[in-house]
Tab-separated table of N, CA, C and O in Angstrom:
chain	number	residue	atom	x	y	z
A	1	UNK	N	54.486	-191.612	231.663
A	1	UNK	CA	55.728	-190.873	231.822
A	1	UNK	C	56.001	-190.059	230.555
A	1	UNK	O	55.990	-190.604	229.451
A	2	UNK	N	56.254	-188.699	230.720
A	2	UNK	CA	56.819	-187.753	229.391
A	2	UNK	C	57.975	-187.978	229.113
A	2	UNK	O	58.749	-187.632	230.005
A	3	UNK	N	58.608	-188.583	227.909
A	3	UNK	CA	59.575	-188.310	227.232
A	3	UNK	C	60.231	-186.914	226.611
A	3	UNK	O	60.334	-186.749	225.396
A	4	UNK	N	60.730	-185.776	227.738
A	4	UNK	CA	61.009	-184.186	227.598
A	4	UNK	C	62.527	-184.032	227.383
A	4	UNK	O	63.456	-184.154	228.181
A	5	UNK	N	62.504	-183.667	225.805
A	5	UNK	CA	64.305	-183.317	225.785
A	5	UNK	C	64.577	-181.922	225.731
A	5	UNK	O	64.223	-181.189	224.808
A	6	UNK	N	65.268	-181.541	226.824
A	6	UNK	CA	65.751	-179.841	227.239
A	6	UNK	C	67.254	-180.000	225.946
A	6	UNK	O	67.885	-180.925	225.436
A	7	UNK	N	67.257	-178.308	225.880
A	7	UNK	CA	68.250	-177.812	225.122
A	7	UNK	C	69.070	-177.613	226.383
A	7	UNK	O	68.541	-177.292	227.447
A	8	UNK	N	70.415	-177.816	226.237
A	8	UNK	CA	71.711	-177.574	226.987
A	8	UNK	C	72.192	-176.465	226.765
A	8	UNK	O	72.231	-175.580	227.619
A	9	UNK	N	72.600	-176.352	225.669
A	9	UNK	CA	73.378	-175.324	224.526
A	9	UNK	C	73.193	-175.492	223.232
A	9	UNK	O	72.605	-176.521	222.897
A	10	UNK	N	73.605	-174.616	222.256
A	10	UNK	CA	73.249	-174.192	221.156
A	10	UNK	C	74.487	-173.191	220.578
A	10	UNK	O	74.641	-172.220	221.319
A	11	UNK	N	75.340	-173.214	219.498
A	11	UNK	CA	76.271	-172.914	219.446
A	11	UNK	C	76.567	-172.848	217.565
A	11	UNK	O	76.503	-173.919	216.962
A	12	UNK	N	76.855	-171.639	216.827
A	12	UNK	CA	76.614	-171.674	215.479
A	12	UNK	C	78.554	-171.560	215.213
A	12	UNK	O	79.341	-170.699	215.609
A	13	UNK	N	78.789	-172.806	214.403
A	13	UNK	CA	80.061	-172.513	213.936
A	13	UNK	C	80.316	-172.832	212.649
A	13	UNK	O	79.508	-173.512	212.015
A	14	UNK	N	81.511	-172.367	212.079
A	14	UNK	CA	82.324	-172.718	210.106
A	14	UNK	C	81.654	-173.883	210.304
A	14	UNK	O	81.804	-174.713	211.200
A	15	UNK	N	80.540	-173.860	208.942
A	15	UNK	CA	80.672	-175.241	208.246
A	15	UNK	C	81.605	-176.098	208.021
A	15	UNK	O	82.595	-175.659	207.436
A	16	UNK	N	81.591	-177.439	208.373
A	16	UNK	CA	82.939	-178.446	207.651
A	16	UNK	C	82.313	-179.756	207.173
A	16	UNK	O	81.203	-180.183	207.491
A	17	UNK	N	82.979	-180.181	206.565
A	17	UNK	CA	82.554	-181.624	206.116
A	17	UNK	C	82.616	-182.616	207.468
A	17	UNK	O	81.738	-183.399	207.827
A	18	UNK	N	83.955	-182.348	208.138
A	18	UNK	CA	83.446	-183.707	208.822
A	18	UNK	C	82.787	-183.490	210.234
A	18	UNK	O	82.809	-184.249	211.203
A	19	UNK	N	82.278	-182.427	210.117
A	19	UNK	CA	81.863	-182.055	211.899
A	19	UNK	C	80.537	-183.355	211.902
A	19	UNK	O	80.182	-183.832	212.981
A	20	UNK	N	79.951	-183.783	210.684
A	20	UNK	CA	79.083	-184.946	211.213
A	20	UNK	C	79.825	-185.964	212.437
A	20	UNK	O	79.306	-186.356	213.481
A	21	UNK	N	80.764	-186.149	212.086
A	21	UNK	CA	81.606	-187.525	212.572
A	21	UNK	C	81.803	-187.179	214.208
A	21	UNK	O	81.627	-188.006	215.103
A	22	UNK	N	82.211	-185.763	214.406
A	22	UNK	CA	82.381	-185.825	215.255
A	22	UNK	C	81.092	-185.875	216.771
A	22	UNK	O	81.299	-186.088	217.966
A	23	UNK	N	80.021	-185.626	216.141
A	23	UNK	CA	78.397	-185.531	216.556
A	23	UNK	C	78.078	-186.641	216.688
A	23	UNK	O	77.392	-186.958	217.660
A	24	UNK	N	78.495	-187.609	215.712
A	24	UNK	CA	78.284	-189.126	215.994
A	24	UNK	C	78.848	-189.393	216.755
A	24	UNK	O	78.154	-189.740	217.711
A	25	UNK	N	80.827	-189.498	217.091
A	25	UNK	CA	80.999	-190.177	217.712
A	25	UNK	C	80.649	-190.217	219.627
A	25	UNK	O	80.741	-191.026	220.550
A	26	UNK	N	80.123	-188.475	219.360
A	26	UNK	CA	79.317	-188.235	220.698
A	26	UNK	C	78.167	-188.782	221.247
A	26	UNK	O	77.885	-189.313	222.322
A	27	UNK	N	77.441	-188.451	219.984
A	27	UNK	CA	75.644	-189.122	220.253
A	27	UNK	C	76.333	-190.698	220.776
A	27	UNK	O	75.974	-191.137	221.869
A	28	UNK	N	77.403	-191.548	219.859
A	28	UNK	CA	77.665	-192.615	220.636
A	28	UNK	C	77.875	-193.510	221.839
A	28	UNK	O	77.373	-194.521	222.332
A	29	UNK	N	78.930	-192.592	222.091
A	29	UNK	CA	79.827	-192.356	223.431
A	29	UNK	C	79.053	-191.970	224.794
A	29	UNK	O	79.261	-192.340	225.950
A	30	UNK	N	77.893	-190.919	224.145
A	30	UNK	CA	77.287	-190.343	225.406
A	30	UNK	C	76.033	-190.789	225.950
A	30	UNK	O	75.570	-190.624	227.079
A	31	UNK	N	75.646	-191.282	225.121
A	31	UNK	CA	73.634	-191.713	225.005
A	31	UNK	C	73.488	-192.664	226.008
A	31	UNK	O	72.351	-193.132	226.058
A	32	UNK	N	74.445	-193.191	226.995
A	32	UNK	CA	74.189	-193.511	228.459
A	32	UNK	C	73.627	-192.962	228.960
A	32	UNK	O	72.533	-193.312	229.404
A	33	UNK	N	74.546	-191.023	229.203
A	33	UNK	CA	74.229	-190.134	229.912
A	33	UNK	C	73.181	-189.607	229.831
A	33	UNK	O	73.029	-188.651	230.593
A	34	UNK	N	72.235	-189.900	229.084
A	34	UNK	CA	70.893	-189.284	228.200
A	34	UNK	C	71.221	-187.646	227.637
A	34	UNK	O	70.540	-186.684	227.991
A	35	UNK	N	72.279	-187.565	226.794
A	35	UNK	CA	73.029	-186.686	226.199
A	35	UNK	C	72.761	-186.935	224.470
A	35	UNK	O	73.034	-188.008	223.931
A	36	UNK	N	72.288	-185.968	223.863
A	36	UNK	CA	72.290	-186.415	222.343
A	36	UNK	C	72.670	-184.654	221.540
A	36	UNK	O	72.448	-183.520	221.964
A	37	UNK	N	73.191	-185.060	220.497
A	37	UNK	CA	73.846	-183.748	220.304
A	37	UNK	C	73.074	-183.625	218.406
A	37	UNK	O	72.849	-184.568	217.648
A	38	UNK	N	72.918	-182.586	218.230
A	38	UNK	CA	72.343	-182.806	216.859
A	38	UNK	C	73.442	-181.090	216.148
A	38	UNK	O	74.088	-180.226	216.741
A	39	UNK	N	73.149	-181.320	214.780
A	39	UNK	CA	74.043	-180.602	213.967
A	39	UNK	C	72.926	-180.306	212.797
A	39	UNK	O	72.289	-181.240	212.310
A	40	UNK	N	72.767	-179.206	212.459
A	40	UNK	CA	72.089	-178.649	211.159
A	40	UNK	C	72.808	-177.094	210.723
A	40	UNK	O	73.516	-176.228	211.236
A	41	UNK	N	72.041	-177.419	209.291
A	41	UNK	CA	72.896	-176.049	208.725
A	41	UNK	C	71.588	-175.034	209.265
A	41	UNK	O	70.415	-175.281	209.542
A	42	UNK	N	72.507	-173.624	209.266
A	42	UNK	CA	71.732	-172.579	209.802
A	42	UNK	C	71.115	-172.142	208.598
A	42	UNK	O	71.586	-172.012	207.468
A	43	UNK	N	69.526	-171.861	209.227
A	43	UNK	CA	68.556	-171.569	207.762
A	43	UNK	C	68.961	-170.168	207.425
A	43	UNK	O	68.341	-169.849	206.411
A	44	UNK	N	69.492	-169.496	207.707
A	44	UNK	CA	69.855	-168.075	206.934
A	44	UNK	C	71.259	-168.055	205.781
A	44	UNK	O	71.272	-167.671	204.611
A	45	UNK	N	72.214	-168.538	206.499
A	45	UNK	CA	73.335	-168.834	206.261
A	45	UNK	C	74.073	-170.235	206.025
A	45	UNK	O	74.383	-170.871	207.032
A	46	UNK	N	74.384	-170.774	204.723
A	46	UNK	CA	74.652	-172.059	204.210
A	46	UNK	C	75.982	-172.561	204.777
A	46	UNK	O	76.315	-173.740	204.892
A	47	UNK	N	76.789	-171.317	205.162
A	47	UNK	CA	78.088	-171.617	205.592
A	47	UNK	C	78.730	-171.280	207.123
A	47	UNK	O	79.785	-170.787	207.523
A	48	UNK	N	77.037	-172.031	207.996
A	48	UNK	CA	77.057	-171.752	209.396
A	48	UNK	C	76.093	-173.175	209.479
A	48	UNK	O	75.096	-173.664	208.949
A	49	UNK	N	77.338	-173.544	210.755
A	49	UNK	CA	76.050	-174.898	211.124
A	49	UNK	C	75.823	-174.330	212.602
A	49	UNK	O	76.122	-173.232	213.071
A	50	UNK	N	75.127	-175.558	213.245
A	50	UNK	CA	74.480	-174.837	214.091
A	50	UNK	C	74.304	-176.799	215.158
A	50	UNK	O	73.635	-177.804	214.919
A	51	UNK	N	75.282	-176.443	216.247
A	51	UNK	CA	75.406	-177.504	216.727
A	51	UNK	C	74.469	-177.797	217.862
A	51	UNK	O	73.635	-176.900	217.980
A	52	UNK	N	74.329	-178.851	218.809
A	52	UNK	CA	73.170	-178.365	219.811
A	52	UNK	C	73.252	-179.211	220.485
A	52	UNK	O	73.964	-180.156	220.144
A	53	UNK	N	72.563	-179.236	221.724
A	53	UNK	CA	73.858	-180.417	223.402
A	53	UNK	C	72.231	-180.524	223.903
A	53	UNK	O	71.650	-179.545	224.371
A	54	UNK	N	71.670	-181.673	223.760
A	54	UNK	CA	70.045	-181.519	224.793
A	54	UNK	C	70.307	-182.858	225.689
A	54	UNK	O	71.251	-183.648	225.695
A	55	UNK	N	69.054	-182.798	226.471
A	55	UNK	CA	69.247	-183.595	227.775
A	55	UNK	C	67.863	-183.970	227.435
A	55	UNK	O	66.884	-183.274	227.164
A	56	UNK	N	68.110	-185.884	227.562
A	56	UNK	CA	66.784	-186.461	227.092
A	56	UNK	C	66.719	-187.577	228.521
A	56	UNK	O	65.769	-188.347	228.660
């Protein structure tokens, strides 16, 4: 069996300190649904993250 995780969405917003927390308390909450959400800074721009919704 393949383990295949699709992108949902993809979405670049203001950097903040606590947008981790809020990614966690999703990846938490949701990872029933086979929902996992990841957060990185955008490689061009230091003061753009770059959030992301995939289906595992």
């Amino acid at each position: 069996m393949e383990n295949k995780i699709e992108t949902l969405s993809t979405v670049r917003i203001q950097k903040s300190d606590d947008l981790y927390k809020i990614v966690d308390t999703l990846n938490r909450t949701l990872k029933e649904n086979n929902l996992m959400f990841g957060l990185a800074l955008d490689d061009d721009d230091a003061e753009t993250a770059v959030f992301t919704i995939y289906r595992t």
